[in-house]
C-alpha atoms as a printed R data frame, in Angstrom:
    type eleno elety resid chain resno       x       y       z
1   ATOM     1    CA   MET     A     1 -27.861  49.890 -37.204
2   ATOM     2    CA   LYS     A     2 -26.960  51.792 -34.044
3   ATOM     3    CA   PRO     A     3 -28.731  50.842 -30.778
4   ATOM     4    CA   GLU     A     4 -31.499  53.231 -29.793
5   ATOM     5    CA   VAL     A     5 -31.156  54.965 -26.431
6   ATOM     6    CA   LEU     A     6 -33.786  57.035 -24.616
7   ATOM     7    CA   GLN     A     7 -32.302  60.045 -22.816
8   ATOM     8    CA   LEU     A     8 -34.420  61.237 -19.887
9   ATOM     9    CA   SER     A     9 -32.147  64.021 -18.648
10  ATOM    10    CA   PRO     A    10 -29.443  66.130 -20.315
11  ATOM    11    CA   ILE     A    11 -25.685  65.676 -20.123
12  ATOM    12    CA   LEU     A    12 -23.845  69.001 -20.091
13  ATOM    13    CA   ILE     A    13 -20.482  67.892 -21.530
14  ATOM    14    CA   PRO     A    14 -20.375  68.438 -25.322
15  ATOM    15    CA   GLU     A    15 -17.728  65.771 -25.881
16  ATOM    16    CA   ILE     A    16 -19.903  63.173 -24.166
17  ATOM    17    CA   ASN     A    17 -22.923  64.101 -26.279
18  ATOM    18    CA   THR     A    18 -20.794  63.806 -29.413
19  ATOM    19    CA   ARG     A    19 -19.671  60.346 -28.345
20  ATOM    20    CA   LEU     A    20 -23.240  59.267 -27.592
21  ATOM    21    CA   ASN     A    21 -24.389  60.420 -31.013
22  ATOM    22    CA   GLU     A    22 -21.526  58.546 -32.695
23  ATOM    23    CA   LEU     A    23 -22.360  55.271 -30.990
24  ATOM    24    CA   PHE     A    24 -26.140  55.341 -30.608
25  ATOM    25    CA   THR     A    25 -29.367  56.736 -31.980
26  ATOM    26    CA   VAL     A    26 -30.216  59.018 -29.077
27  ATOM    27    CA   ARG     A    27 -33.889  59.784 -28.507
28  ATOM    28    CA   ARG     A    28 -33.982  62.951 -26.408
29  ATOM    29    CA   TYR     A    29 -37.116  62.350 -24.388
30  ATOM    30    CA   PHE     A    30 -36.366  65.290 -22.070
31  ATOM    31    CA   GLU     A    31 -36.738  67.732 -24.978
32  ATOM    32    CA   GLN     A    32 -40.172  66.526 -26.076
33  ATOM    33    CA   ALA     A    33 -43.374  68.467 -25.470
34  ATOM    34    CA   ASP     A    34 -45.612  65.421 -25.951
35  ATOM    35    CA   LYS     A    35 -43.709  62.768 -24.065
36  ATOM    36    CA   PRO     A    36 -46.378  60.027 -24.140
37  ATOM    37    CA   ALA     A    37 -46.659  60.298 -27.935
38  ATOM    38    CA   TYR     A    38 -42.859  60.268 -28.298
39  ATOM    39    CA   LEU     A    39 -42.617  57.164 -26.132
40  ATOM    40    CA   GLN     A    40 -45.355  55.472 -28.128
41  ATOM    41    CA   ALA     A    41 -43.512  56.244 -31.354
42  ATOM    42    CA   HIS     A    42 -40.050  55.069 -30.260
43  ATOM    43    CA   GLY     A    43 -40.430  52.902 -27.150
44  ATOM    44    CA   ALA     A    44 -40.541  49.573 -28.959
45  ATOM    45    CA   ASN     A    45 -36.946  49.949 -30.216
46  ATOM    46    CA   ILE     A    46 -35.255  51.386 -27.119
47  ATOM    47    CA   ARG     A    47 -32.452  49.200 -25.737
48  ATOM    48    CA   GLY     A    48 -30.896  51.635 -23.259
49  ATOM    49    CA   VAL     A    49 -31.876  54.563 -21.065
50  ATOM    50    CA   ILE     A    50 -29.769  57.474 -19.864
51  ATOM    51    CA   THR     A    51 -31.113  59.242 -16.803
52  ATOM    52    CA   GLY     A    52 -29.999  61.225 -13.772
53  ATOM    53    CA   GLY     A    53 -30.144  60.406 -10.096
54  ATOM    54    CA   HIS     A    54 -32.997  62.860  -9.515
55  ATOM    55    CA   THR     A    55 -34.957  61.834 -12.604
56  ATOM    56    CA   GLY     A    56 -34.532  58.074 -12.391
57  ATOM    57    CA   ILE     A    57 -37.075  56.114 -14.392
58  ATOM    58    CA   SER     A    58 -40.535  54.985 -13.401
59  ATOM    59    CA   ARG     A    59 -41.818  51.465 -13.751
60  ATOM    60    CA   ALA     A    60 -44.540  52.864 -16.027
61  ATOM    61    CA   ILE     A    61 -41.923  54.028 -18.536
62  ATOM    62    CA   MET     A    62 -39.880  50.824 -18.315
63  ATOM    63    CA   GLU     A    63 -43.029  48.828 -19.022
64  ATOM    64    CA   GLN     A    64 -43.279  50.633 -22.375
65  ATOM    65    CA   LEU     A    65 -39.735  49.633 -23.364
66  ATOM    66    CA   PRO     A    66 -39.927  45.909 -24.199
67  ATOM    67    CA   LYS     A    67 -36.332  45.699 -25.482
68  ATOM    68    CA   LEU     A    68 -34.759  47.608 -22.594
69  ATOM    69    CA   GLU     A    69 -31.431  46.125 -21.479
70  ATOM    70    CA   VAL     A    70 -29.764  48.826 -19.382
71  ATOM    71    CA   VAL     A    71 -30.561  51.980 -17.419
72  ATOM    72    CA   ALA     A    72 -27.419  54.118 -17.051
73  ATOM    73    CA   VAL     A    73 -27.789  56.591 -14.193
74  ATOM    74    CA   ASN     A    74 -25.587  59.664 -14.557
75  ATOM    75    CA   GLY     A    75 -25.077  59.901 -10.797
76  ATOM    76    CA   VAL     A    76 -24.896  57.667  -7.735
77  ATOM    77    CA   GLY     A    77 -28.506  57.785  -6.545
78  ATOM    78    CA   THR     A    78 -30.764  54.960  -7.693
79  ATOM    79    CA   ASP     A    79 -33.715  55.519  -5.358
80  ATOM    80    CA   ALA     A    80 -35.733  56.974  -8.267
81  ATOM    81    CA   VAL     A    81 -35.385  53.683 -10.177
82  ATOM    82    CA   ASP     A    82 -37.602  50.656  -9.514
83  ATOM    83    CA   LEU     A    83 -34.690  48.284  -8.942
84  ATOM    84    CA   ALA     A    84 -36.888  45.317  -8.031
85  ATOM    85    CA   TYR     A    85 -38.767  45.574 -11.317
86  ATOM    86    CA   ALA     A    86 -35.504  46.014 -13.230
87  ATOM    87    CA   ARG     A    87 -34.064  42.871 -11.637
88  ATOM    88    CA   ASP     A    88 -37.205  40.892 -12.421
89  ATOM    89    CA   ARG     A    89 -36.870  41.826 -16.084
90  ATOM    90    CA   GLY     A    90 -33.110  41.356 -16.204
91  ATOM    91    CA   ILE     A    91 -32.513  45.049 -16.876
92  ATOM    92    CA   ARG     A    92 -29.113  46.214 -15.693
93  ATOM    93    CA   VAL     A    93 -29.037  49.469 -13.730
94  ATOM    94    CA   THR     A    94 -25.700  51.243 -13.449
95  ATOM    95    CA   ALA     A    95 -24.499  54.275 -11.509
96  ATOM    96    CA   THR     A    96 -21.349  56.371 -11.790
97  ATOM    97    CA   ILE     A    97 -20.003  55.013  -8.532
98  ATOM    98    CA   GLY     A    98 -16.653  56.452  -7.497
99  ATOM    99    CA   ALA     A    99 -16.608  59.275 -10.032
100 ATOM   100    CA   LEU     A   100 -18.057  61.845  -7.618
101 ATOM   101    CA   THR     A   101 -16.096  61.010  -4.478
102 ATOM   102    CA   GLU     A   102 -13.362  63.641  -4.530
103 ATOM   103    CA   ASP     A   103 -15.637  66.522  -5.525
104 ATOM   104    CA   VAL     A   104 -18.256  65.674  -2.908
105 ATOM   105    CA   ALA     A   105 -15.599  65.487  -0.209
106 ATOM   106    CA   ASP     A   106 -14.122  68.789  -1.399
107 ATOM   107    CA   LEU     A   107 -17.500  70.479  -1.127
108 ATOM   108    CA   ALA     A   108 -18.110  69.029   2.336
109 ATOM   109    CA   MET     A   109 -14.949  70.714   3.558
110 ATOM   110    CA   GLY     A   110 -15.801  73.836   1.586
111 ATOM   111    CA   LEU     A   111 -19.184  74.065   3.290
112 ATOM   112    CA   LEU     A   112 -17.583  73.558   6.687
113 ATOM   113    CA   ILE     A   113 -15.003  76.268   6.078
114 ATOM   114    CA   GLY     A   114 -17.627  78.519   4.496
115 ATOM   115    CA   VAL     A   115 -20.025  78.405   7.422
116 ATOM   116    CA   CYS     A   116 -17.388  78.403  10.188
117 ATOM   117    CA   ARG     A   117 -15.406  81.298   8.725
118 ATOM   118    CA   GLY     A   118 -18.437  83.248   7.502
119 ATOM   119    CA   LEU     A   119 -17.159  83.381   3.926
120 ATOM   120    CA   CYS     A   120 -20.540  84.130   2.366
121 ATOM   121    CA   THR     A   121 -21.301  86.801   4.968
122 ATOM   122    CA   GLY     A   122 -17.936  88.439   4.361
123 ATOM   123    CA   ASP     A   123 -18.436  88.298   0.611
124 ATOM   124    CA   ARG     A   124 -21.824  90.011   0.868
125 ATOM   125    CA   TYR     A   125 -20.361  92.610   3.247
126 ATOM   126    CA   VAL     A   126 -17.688  93.580   0.721
127 ATOM   127    CA   ARG     A   127 -19.950  93.439  -2.355
128 ATOM   128    CA   SER     A   128 -22.627  95.589  -0.741
129 ATOM   129    CA   GLY     A   129 -20.137  98.394  -0.155
130 ATOM   130    CA   GLN     A   130 -20.404  98.250   3.635
131 ATOM   131    CA   TRP     A   131 -16.706  97.796   4.354
132 ATOM   132    CA   PRO     A   132 -15.629 101.434   3.675
133 ATOM   133    CA   GLN     A   133 -18.544 102.717   5.754
134 ATOM   134    CA   SER     A   134 -17.250 101.309   9.020
135 ATOM   135    CA   PRO     A   135 -14.491 103.148  10.918
136 ATOM   136    CA   THR     A   136 -13.506  99.770  12.332
137 ATOM   137    CA   PRO     A   137 -14.027  97.522   9.315
138 ATOM   138    CA   LEU     A   138 -14.156  94.226  11.181
139 ATOM   139    CA   ALA     A   139 -16.477  95.402  13.940
140 ATOM   140    CA   PRO     A   140 -19.806  94.664  12.195
141 ATOM   141    CA   LEU     A   141 -18.803  91.061  11.474
142 ATOM   142    CA   PRO     A   142 -18.774  88.486  14.265
143 ATOM   143    CA   LEU     A   143 -15.586  86.587  14.941
144 ATOM   144    CA   ALA     A   144 -15.445  83.324  13.031
145 ATOM   145    CA   ARG     A   145 -14.926  79.749  14.211
146 ATOM   146    CA   GLN     A   146 -11.527  78.131  13.616
147 ATOM   147    CA   VAL     A   147 -11.741  74.967  11.517
148 ATOM   148    CA   SER     A   148  -8.331  73.450  12.263
149 ATOM   149    CA   GLY     A   149  -8.545  71.074  15.173
150 ATOM   150    CA   MET     A   150 -12.341  70.747  15.168
151 ATOM   151    CA   ARG     A   151 -13.676  67.408  16.299
152 ATOM   152    CA   ILE     A   152 -15.236  65.937  13.159
153 ATOM   153    CA   GLY     A   153 -17.962  63.301  13.263
154 ATOM   154    CA   ILE     A   154 -18.680  61.559   9.952
155 ATOM   155    CA   VAL     A   155 -21.931  59.718   9.303
156 ATOM   156    CA   GLY     A   156 -21.083  56.997   6.794
157 ATOM   157    CA   MET     A   157 -17.503  55.803   6.323
158 ATOM   158    CA   GLY     A   158 -17.854  54.810   2.677
159 ATOM   159    CA   ARG     A   159 -15.994  56.317  -0.263
160 ATOM   160    CA   VAL     A   160 -17.070  59.893   0.452
161 ATOM   161    CA   GLY     A   161 -16.750  59.562   4.215
162 ATOM   162    CA   ARG     A   162 -13.175  58.324   3.873
163 ATOM   163    CA   ALA     A   163 -12.304  61.125   1.455
164 ATOM   164    CA   VAL     A   164 -13.744  63.677   3.888
165 ATOM   165    CA   ALA     A   165 -11.728  62.131   6.719
166 ATOM   166    CA   ILE     A   166  -8.477  62.437   4.753
167 ATOM   167    CA   ARG     A   167  -9.166  66.123   4.136
168 ATOM   168    CA   ALA     A   168 -10.219  66.808   7.712
169 ATOM   169    CA   ALA     A   169  -7.123  65.034   9.032
170 ATOM   170    CA   ALA     A   170  -4.994  67.480   7.039
171 ATOM   171    CA   PHE     A   171  -6.584  70.233   9.151
172 ATOM   172    CA   GLY     A   172  -5.483  68.457  12.320
173 ATOM   173    CA   CYS     A   173  -9.031  67.375  13.137
174 ATOM   174    CA   PRO     A   174  -9.694  64.373  15.392
175 ATOM   175    CA   ILE     A   175 -12.124  62.131  13.485
176 ATOM   176    CA   SER     A   176 -14.889  59.850  14.694
177 ATOM   177    CA   TYR     A   177 -17.540  58.114  12.649
178 ATOM   178    CA   THR     A   178 -20.614  55.961  12.728
179 ATOM   179    CA   ASP     A   179 -21.732  53.329  10.246
180 ATOM   180    CA   LEU     A   180 -23.527  50.002  10.281
181 ATOM   181    CA   GLN     A   181 -20.409  48.454  11.792
182 ATOM   182    CA   PRO     A   182 -16.803  49.394  12.643
183 ATOM   183    CA   MET     A   183 -14.334  49.497   9.741
184 ATOM   184    CA   SER     A   184 -11.120  47.596  10.473
185 ATOM   185    CA   ASP     A   185  -9.181  49.370   7.724
186 ATOM   186    CA   VAL     A   186  -9.544  52.968   8.958
187 ATOM   187    CA   PRO     A   187  -7.694  54.598  11.887
188 ATOM   188    CA   TYR     A   188 -10.665  56.651  13.099
189 ATOM   189    CA   THR     A   189 -12.774  56.206  16.216
190 ATOM   190    CA   PHE     A   190 -16.011  54.264  15.756
191 ATOM   191    CA   VAL     A   191 -19.048  55.460  17.695
192 ATOM   192    CA   ALA     A   192 -22.028  53.144  17.431
193 ATOM   193    CA   GLU     A   193 -24.746  55.613  18.453
194 ATOM   194    CA   LEU     A   194 -25.467  58.657  16.313
195 ATOM   195    CA   LYS     A   195 -26.538  60.839  19.217
196 ATOM   196    CA   GLN     A   196 -23.273  60.111  21.008
197 ATOM   197    CA   LEU     A   197 -21.281  60.884  17.861
198 ATOM   198    CA   ALA     A   198 -23.047  64.250  17.665
199 ATOM   199    CA   ALA     A   199 -22.291  64.962  21.311
200 ATOM   200    CA   ASP     A   200 -18.619  64.135  20.746
201 ATOM   201    CA   SER     A   201 -18.318  66.356  17.640
202 ATOM   202    CA   ASP     A   202 -17.907  70.027  16.800
203 ATOM   203    CA   ALA     A   203 -19.080  69.310  13.248
204 ATOM   204    CA   LEU     A   204 -21.256  66.445  12.064
205 ATOM   205    CA   ILE     A   205 -20.766  65.662   8.349
206 ATOM   206    CA   LEU     A   206 -23.333  63.491   6.587
207 ATOM   207    CA   ALA     A   207 -21.697  61.336   3.912
208 ATOM   208    CA   ALA     A   208 -23.821  58.201   4.027
209 ATOM   209    CA   ALA     A   209 -25.019  56.294   0.985
210 ATOM   210    CA   ALA     A   210 -28.664  56.983   1.537
211 ATOM   211    CA   ASP     A   211 -31.045  55.665  -1.084
212 ATOM   212    CA   ASN     A   212 -34.479  55.260   0.541
213 ATOM   213    CA   ALA     A   213 -33.156  57.366   3.414
214 ATOM   214    CA   GLN     A   214 -35.077  58.226   6.557
215 ATOM   215    CA   ALA     A   215 -34.589  61.320   8.702
216 ATOM   216    CA   ILE     A   216 -31.930  60.306  11.208
217 ATOM   217    CA   ILE     A   217 -30.892  63.863  12.088
218 ATOM   218    CA   ASP     A   218 -33.675  65.136  14.304
219 ATOM   219    CA   ALA     A   219 -34.117  67.425  17.306
220 ATOM   220    CA   ARG     A   220 -32.569  64.838  19.610
221 ATOM   221    CA   VAL     A   221 -29.363  64.589  17.558
222 ATOM   222    CA   LEU     A   222 -29.166  68.349  16.988
223 ATOM   223    CA   GLN     A   223 -29.549  68.974  20.715
224 ATOM   224    CA   ALA     A   224 -26.628  66.611  21.287
225 ATOM   225    CA   LEU     A   225 -24.542  68.418  18.656
226 ATOM   226    CA   GLY     A   226 -25.032  71.525  20.734
227 ATOM   227    CA   LYS     A   227 -24.743  75.284  20.552
228 ATOM   228    CA   GLY     A   228 -21.191  75.194  19.219
229 ATOM   229    CA   GLY     A   229 -21.857  72.468  16.664
230 ATOM   230    CA   TYR     A   230 -22.223  72.562  12.885
231 ATOM   231    CA   LEU     A   231 -24.155  70.244  10.562
232 ATOM   232    CA   ILE     A   232 -22.847  69.582   7.028
233 ATOM   233    CA   ASN     A   233 -24.917  67.547   4.569
234 ATOM   234    CA   VAL     A   234 -23.571  66.365   1.201
235 ATOM   235    CA   ALA     A   235 -25.448  63.047   1.279
236 ATOM   236    CA   ARG     A   236 -29.249  63.136   0.968
237 ATOM   237    CA   GLY     A   237 -31.693  65.788   2.119
238 ATOM   238    CA   LYS     A   238 -34.007  63.098   3.446
239 ATOM   239    CA   LEU     A   239 -31.483  62.253   6.162
240 ATOM   240    CA   VAL     A   240 -32.411  65.480   7.958
241 ATOM   241    CA   ASN     A   241 -35.700  66.464   9.567
242 ATOM   242    CA   GLU     A   242 -35.712  69.965   8.084
243 ATOM   243    CA   ALA     A   243 -38.332  71.319  10.482
244 ATOM   244    CA   ASP     A   244 -36.153  70.268  13.409
245 ATOM   245    CA   LEU     A   245 -33.087  71.805  11.760
246 ATOM   246    CA   VAL     A   246 -34.854  75.121  11.126
247 ATOM   247    CA   ALA     A   247 -36.042  75.185  14.739
248 ATOM   248    CA   ALA     A   248 -32.581  74.343  16.093
249 ATOM   249    CA   LEU     A   249 -30.959  77.125  14.068
250 ATOM   250    CA   ALA     A   250 -33.612  79.657  15.083
251 ATOM   251    CA   ALA     A   251 -33.219  78.773  18.738
252 ATOM   252    CA   GLY     A   252 -29.423  78.774  18.613
253 ATOM   253    CA   ASP     A   253 -29.350  75.109  19.585
254 ATOM   254    CA   ILE     A   254 -26.606  74.591  16.962
255 ATOM   255    CA   ALA     A   255 -24.101  77.092  15.601
256 ATOM   256    CA   GLY     A   256 -24.732  76.661  11.888
257 ATOM   257    CA   ALA     A   257 -25.163  74.401   8.871
258 ATOM   258    CA   GLY     A   258 -23.767  73.856   5.376
259 ATOM   259    CA   LEU     A   259 -26.256  72.153   3.072
260 ATOM   260    CA   ASP     A   260 -25.984  70.918  -0.513
261 ATOM   261    CA   VAL     A   261 -29.068  68.685  -0.424
262 ATOM   262    CA   PHE     A   262 -32.675  69.091   0.681
263 ATOM   263    CA   VAL     A   263 -35.798  67.027   1.213
264 ATOM   264    CA   ASP     A   264 -37.922  68.487  -1.595
265 ATOM   265    CA   GLU     A   265 -35.509  69.864  -4.148
266 ATOM   266    CA   PRO     A   266 -35.482  72.497  -5.545
267 ATOM   267    CA   ASN     A   267 -37.719  73.740  -2.738
268 ATOM   268    CA   VAL     A   268 -35.620  74.886   0.230
269 ATOM   269    CA   PRO     A   269 -37.159  76.024   3.541
270 ATOM   270    CA   GLU     A   270 -37.362  79.816   3.240
271 ATOM   271    CA   ALA     A   271 -36.517  80.163   6.910
272 ATOM   272    CA   LEU     A   272 -32.937  79.270   5.990
273 ATOM   273    CA   PHE     A   273 -32.495  82.103   3.482
274 ATOM   274    CA   ALA     A   274 -31.902  84.952   5.911
275 ATOM   275    CA   ASN     A   275 -29.820  82.937   8.369
276 ATOM   276    CA   GLU     A   276 -26.199  84.084   8.182
277 ATOM   277    CA   ASN     A   277 -25.113  80.903   9.963
278 ATOM   278    CA   VAL     A   278 -26.176  78.747   7.031
279 ATOM   279    CA   VAL     A   279 -24.388  78.176   3.705
280 ATOM   280    CA   LEU     A   280 -26.606  76.797   0.929
281 ATOM   281    CA   GLN     A   281 -25.779  75.106  -2.376
282 ATOM   282    CA   PRO     A   282 -28.170  73.824  -5.097
283 ATOM   283    CA   HIS     A   283 -27.146  70.137  -4.957
284 ATOM   284    CA   ARG     A   284 -24.000  70.652  -7.010
285 ATOM   285    CA   ALA     A   285 -21.289  68.702  -5.205
286 ATOM   286    CA   SER     A   286 -20.344  66.880  -8.409
287 ATOM   287    CA   ALA     A   287 -20.657  69.951 -10.648
288 ATOM   288    CA   THR     A   288 -17.118  70.287 -11.949
289 ATOM   289    CA   LEU     A   289 -16.033  69.805 -15.534
290 ATOM   290    CA   GLN     A   290 -13.660  67.020 -14.538
291 ATOM   291    CA   THR     A   291 -16.167  64.976 -12.556
292 ATOM   292    CA   ARG     A   292 -19.080  65.450 -14.940
293 ATOM   293    CA   THR     A   293 -16.803  64.300 -17.774
294 ATOM   294    CA   ARG     A   294 -15.839  61.168 -15.834
295 ATOM   295    CA   MET     A   295 -19.493  60.508 -15.105
296 ATOM   296    CA   GLY     A   296 -20.421  60.867 -18.764
297 ATOM   297    CA   GLU     A   297 -17.633  58.508 -19.780
298 ATOM   298    CA   MET     A   298 -18.984  55.921 -17.331
299 ATOM   299    CA   VAL     A   299 -22.486  56.296 -18.783
300 ATOM   300    CA   VAL     A   300 -21.153  55.674 -22.288
301 ATOM   301    CA   ALA     A   301 -19.157  52.669 -21.092
302 ATOM   302    CA   SER     A   302 -22.209  51.226 -19.325
303 ATOM   303    CA   LEU     A   303 -24.210  51.302 -22.539
304 ATOM   304    CA   VAL     A   304 -21.391  49.913 -24.694
305 ATOM   305    CA   ASP     A   305 -20.638  47.071 -22.285
306 ATOM   306    CA   SER     A   306 -24.283  46.128 -21.806
307 ATOM   307    CA   PHE     A   307 -24.979  46.005 -25.542
308 ATOM   308    CA   ALA     A   308 -21.868  43.809 -25.899
309 ATOM   309    CA   GLY     A   309 -23.255  41.381 -23.341
310 ATOM   310    CA   LYS     A   310 -20.829  42.394 -20.575
311 ATOM   311    CA   ILE     A   311 -21.656  43.352 -16.998
312 ATOM   312    CA   PRO     A   312 -20.810  47.061 -16.852
313 ATOM   313    CA   GLN     A   313 -18.853  48.797 -14.120
314 ATOM   314    CA   GLY     A   314 -21.121  50.268 -11.479
315 ATOM   315    CA   CYS     A   315 -23.930  47.759 -12.037
316 ATOM   316    CA   VAL     A   316 -26.213  47.758  -8.968
317 ATOM   317    CA   THR     A   317 -28.636  45.028 -10.051
318 ATOM   318    CA   GLY     A   318 -26.166  42.134 -10.311
């Protein structure tokens, strides 16, 4: 008999879903209209859970799964999972650590280039038919900001931070960073204080692992970043005080921002919508076919290994 797995959020790769169905009896909780009744009917036999970083799994649901052995998170965020409760019960929690790194770093640089060079503004200008209407086509558009050679400050020199640094270095950018401590295996300049890093940077890129994050980017840091500075966030929305960011952009205290993550997703501050100095994305840094396939493969492997009594790759509960 195949192990029963409760799926709390969808996986978009058909090949991964086929593999899941071959190996397990998949109970698609996310499709059910009456979720409590579905859980009551099937919860007693569930040995594994598939969920996403946003969805996680509540303690209340885990308490209704007496045979639960593993929670496989299709993502890197585990702040929506009660890890302490999982550890107490001996439930393994896994994340797709490492699978997202290259795509997230790519998008960080894409956001920086997009906002500095006004790519979205230029795109809208062409699509709206305005270009032929101007006798001097470039006149209505402000001059852009060169990216090559910008002083880049990276918050968090983990996997993503290092991948961002490699990309930024290819643009001839001097790189500084802050983290809990200096890293002896990177050639970049360590700056202990976040405000000082902002003051020393033309662009501040947030790449920190930030489960249970607090708002570290506030008015004080944005003021230090300055009128020519850009904020890029591909980490967690909670790292930024959004009210302070909106105010800084409105006042011209910083030059612009590129944001993939927000405090209360999918709700984005409407004040950002009309600001041409902001590039927005709907939390999709990992949304490529290649990365989502790798993530799905890691989810499958986590379930297989756990049911075989092995500690799976990416286990965050020991």
